[in-house]
Amino acid sequence: MFRSRSKEEKAPTDKVTADLSKQPRDPEAPKGRPTPKRSEAQTQRRRAATVPTDRKEAAKRQREARRTDLARQREALASGDERYLPARDKGPVRRFVRDFVDSRFAIAEFFLPMAVVILVLSMIRIPSLQNISLLLWLGVIVLIIIDSIGIWLRLKKQLNERFPNEPKRGAVAYGLMRTLQMRRLRLPKPQVKRGERP
């Protein structure tokens, strides 16, 4: 008994919903939801157009975008173009630090070639040459420390004079790390010649 009643009750409602879906909707009838703003509708359309539905396609697009960004960064590091430099190299303070370091000789930049020479001398089994190599190690390290202290003091003074209101955190350490690299291997490439004022 109960089953037959429930079937009879469901049947008319199914017919009503089927009839309603077939009828054309009145254009002036309420939608049951608010109309979105134009800006929201446009962003939804753009998002639907740009966001790929396939995960592989999305990963491929992301890889391509990353590759183009890295290529731009490499070009910027070679040319000194501020727009595409990495965040650690951007800004007038960092540019001045690079120019300050590149415009003068630093003992630290010759550390690698001197280290190779000293290493070769220390490998020769002659005690006098091994003693000389130890003294050279000590001398090079002391000279690099003295030169680095001089650069640190002059650079800090110049930064305080030229950029009193700019944030200078880490700028001196950035300059000292640059002195440890050989001039032709530095990135971004040097934009000033030796002896030129930055």
XYZ file of C-alpha atoms in Angstrom:
198
model
C 0.000 0.000 0.000
C 2.643 2.458 1.019
C 4.699 1.782 -2.068
C 1.921 2.461 -4.496
C 1.087 5.805 -2.860
C 4.676 7.054 -2.948
C 4.937 6.169 -6.639
C 1.681 7.975 -7.355
C 2.918 11.047 -5.467
C 6.271 11.156 -7.288
C 4.837 10.781 -10.744
C 2.949 14.110 -10.915
C 5.951 16.115 -9.618
C 8.235 14.581 -12.237
C 5.769 15.594 -14.948
C 5.578 19.175 -13.638
C 9.380 19.660 -13.575
C 9.704 18.170 -17.060
C 6.990 20.524 -18.347
C 8.685 23.556 -16.725
C 12.077 22.805 -18.262
C 10.535 22.596 -21.746
C 8.815 25.967 -21.455
C 10.800 29.029 -22.582
C 11.938 31.285 -19.711
C 10.351 34.703 -19.423
C 13.118 37.327 -19.940
C 11.696 39.497 -17.185
C 11.449 36.691 -14.623
C 13.930 36.861 -11.692
C 17.057 34.684 -12.011
C 17.300 33.773 -8.356
C 20.840 35.278 -8.073
C 22.249 38.817 -8.294
C 23.780 40.061 -11.550
C 27.604 40.157 -11.237
C 29.446 43.413 -11.724
C 31.062 43.962 -15.113
C 34.601 43.795 -13.682
C 33.816 40.467 -11.965
C 32.308 39.014 -15.137
C 35.335 40.114 -17.189
C 37.833 38.607 -14.725
C 35.858 35.334 -14.713
C 35.907 35.252 -18.528
C 39.641 36.026 -18.641
C 40.384 33.384 -16.014
C 38.366 30.826 -17.945
C 40.296 31.702 -21.135
C 43.798 31.700 -19.607
C 43.613 28.884 -17.062
C 44.048 25.569 -18.836
C 41.866 22.700 -17.693
C 44.577 20.116 -18.329
C 47.241 19.769 -15.610
C 49.918 18.815 -18.142
C 49.180 21.905 -20.193
C 49.353 24.085 -17.061
C 52.732 22.592 -16.085
C 54.025 23.100 -19.632
C 52.967 26.766 -19.617
C 54.581 27.270 -16.217
C 57.867 25.729 -17.436
C 57.863 27.942 -20.533
C 57.198 31.078 -18.459
C 60.014 30.135 -16.085
C 62.388 29.505 -18.995
C 61.664 32.918 -20.532
C 62.122 34.613 -17.128
C 65.509 32.910 -16.661
C 66.587 33.883 -20.192
C 65.636 37.509 -19.475
C 67.562 37.383 -16.201
C 70.675 36.036 -17.951
C 70.510 38.812 -20.546
C 70.014 41.396 -17.792
C 73.014 40.036 -15.850
C 75.140 40.420 -18.978
C 73.844 43.866 -19.969
C 73.037 45.354 -16.544
C 69.370 46.005 -17.438
C 67.738 46.891 -14.091
C 64.230 45.723 -15.064
C 64.984 41.997 -15.238
C 67.774 41.651 -12.661
C 67.223 39.298 -9.712
C 65.914 40.944 -6.517
C 69.335 40.825 -4.794
C 70.906 42.953 -7.588
C 68.124 45.518 -8.061
C 68.091 49.128 -6.960
C 70.353 52.193 -7.033
C 72.225 51.177 -3.853
C 73.262 47.789 -5.236
C 74.200 49.373 -8.577
C 76.438 51.888 -6.810
C 78.063 49.094 -4.746
C 78.818 47.140 -7.933
C 80.296 50.204 -9.638
C 82.320 51.079 -6.520
C 83.844 47.583 -6.366
C 84.391 47.288 -10.129
C 86.181 50.650 -10.393
C 89.134 49.601 -8.196
C 91.599 46.753 -7.702
C 90.935 44.369 -4.826
C 93.429 41.800 -3.585
C 90.587 39.334 -2.920
C 89.787 39.004 -6.637
C 93.226 37.425 -7.228
C 92.676 34.895 -4.434
C 91.831 31.949 -6.728
C 94.887 32.215 -9.012
C 97.146 32.766 -5.980
C 95.545 29.793 -4.226
C 96.348 27.532 -7.193
C 100.005 28.667 -7.194
C 100.319 28.179 -3.430
C 98.678 24.742 -3.656
C 101.157 23.629 -6.335
C 104.084 24.877 -4.217
C 102.791 23.025 -1.150
C 102.568 19.738 -3.092
C 106.253 19.800 -4.046
C 108.201 17.640 -1.580
C 110.909 20.238 -0.870
C 110.661 21.516 2.739
C 111.817 25.067 1.897
C 109.108 25.431 -0.832
C 106.471 24.064 1.544
C 107.493 26.651 4.157
C 107.297 29.415 1.520
C 103.809 28.229 0.520
C 102.658 28.383 4.161
C 104.033 31.922 4.508
C 102.338 32.903 1.224
C 98.992 31.539 2.521
C 99.352 33.593 5.671
C 100.422 36.712 3.753
C 97.563 36.470 1.237
C 94.942 36.004 3.968
C 96.277 38.969 5.985
C 96.366 41.202 2.854
C 92.801 40.214 1.900
C 91.540 40.989 5.424
C 93.262 44.408 5.494
C 92.026 45.273 1.978
C 88.470 44.126 2.820
C 88.405 46.285 5.975
C 89.509 49.308 3.894
C 86.830 48.658 1.253
C 84.197 48.114 3.965
C 84.974 51.474 5.655
C 85.119 53.493 2.395
C 82.010 51.857 0.951
C 79.998 52.419 4.128
C 81.011 56.092 4.167
C 80.096 56.567 0.485
C 76.734 54.856 0.945
C 75.845 57.050 3.944
C 76.750 60.186 1.945
C 74.994 59.269 -1.299
C 71.961 57.360 -0.026
C 71.081 58.734 3.426
C 67.377 57.744 3.212
C 67.653 54.475 1.248
C 67.734 51.064 2.976
C 71.353 49.842 2.883
C 71.021 46.553 4.725
C 73.412 43.932 3.332
C 74.905 46.300 0.742
C 78.463 46.248 2.177
C 78.466 42.440 2.463
C 77.204 42.324 -1.145
C 80.188 44.453 -2.213
C 82.706 42.351 -0.271
C 81.349 39.140 -1.829
C 81.766 40.762 -5.249
C 85.452 41.491 -4.530
C 86.047 37.746 -4.076
C 85.039 37.084 -7.700
C 87.422 37.633 -10.591
C 86.388 40.717 -12.568
C 85.559 38.911 -15.817
C 83.419 36.317 -13.971
C 81.297 38.836 -12.042
C 77.567 38.944 -12.596
C 76.003 41.401 -13.341
C 78.889 42.303 -15.671
C 80.953 45.358 -14.655
C 79.607 48.570 -16.203
C 82.578 50.813 -15.288
C 86.281 50.620 -16.090
C 88.985 50.474 -13.462
C 89.849 53.924 -12.139
C 86.492 55.360 -13.272
C 84.470 57.151 -10.610
C 81.124 55.451 -9.873
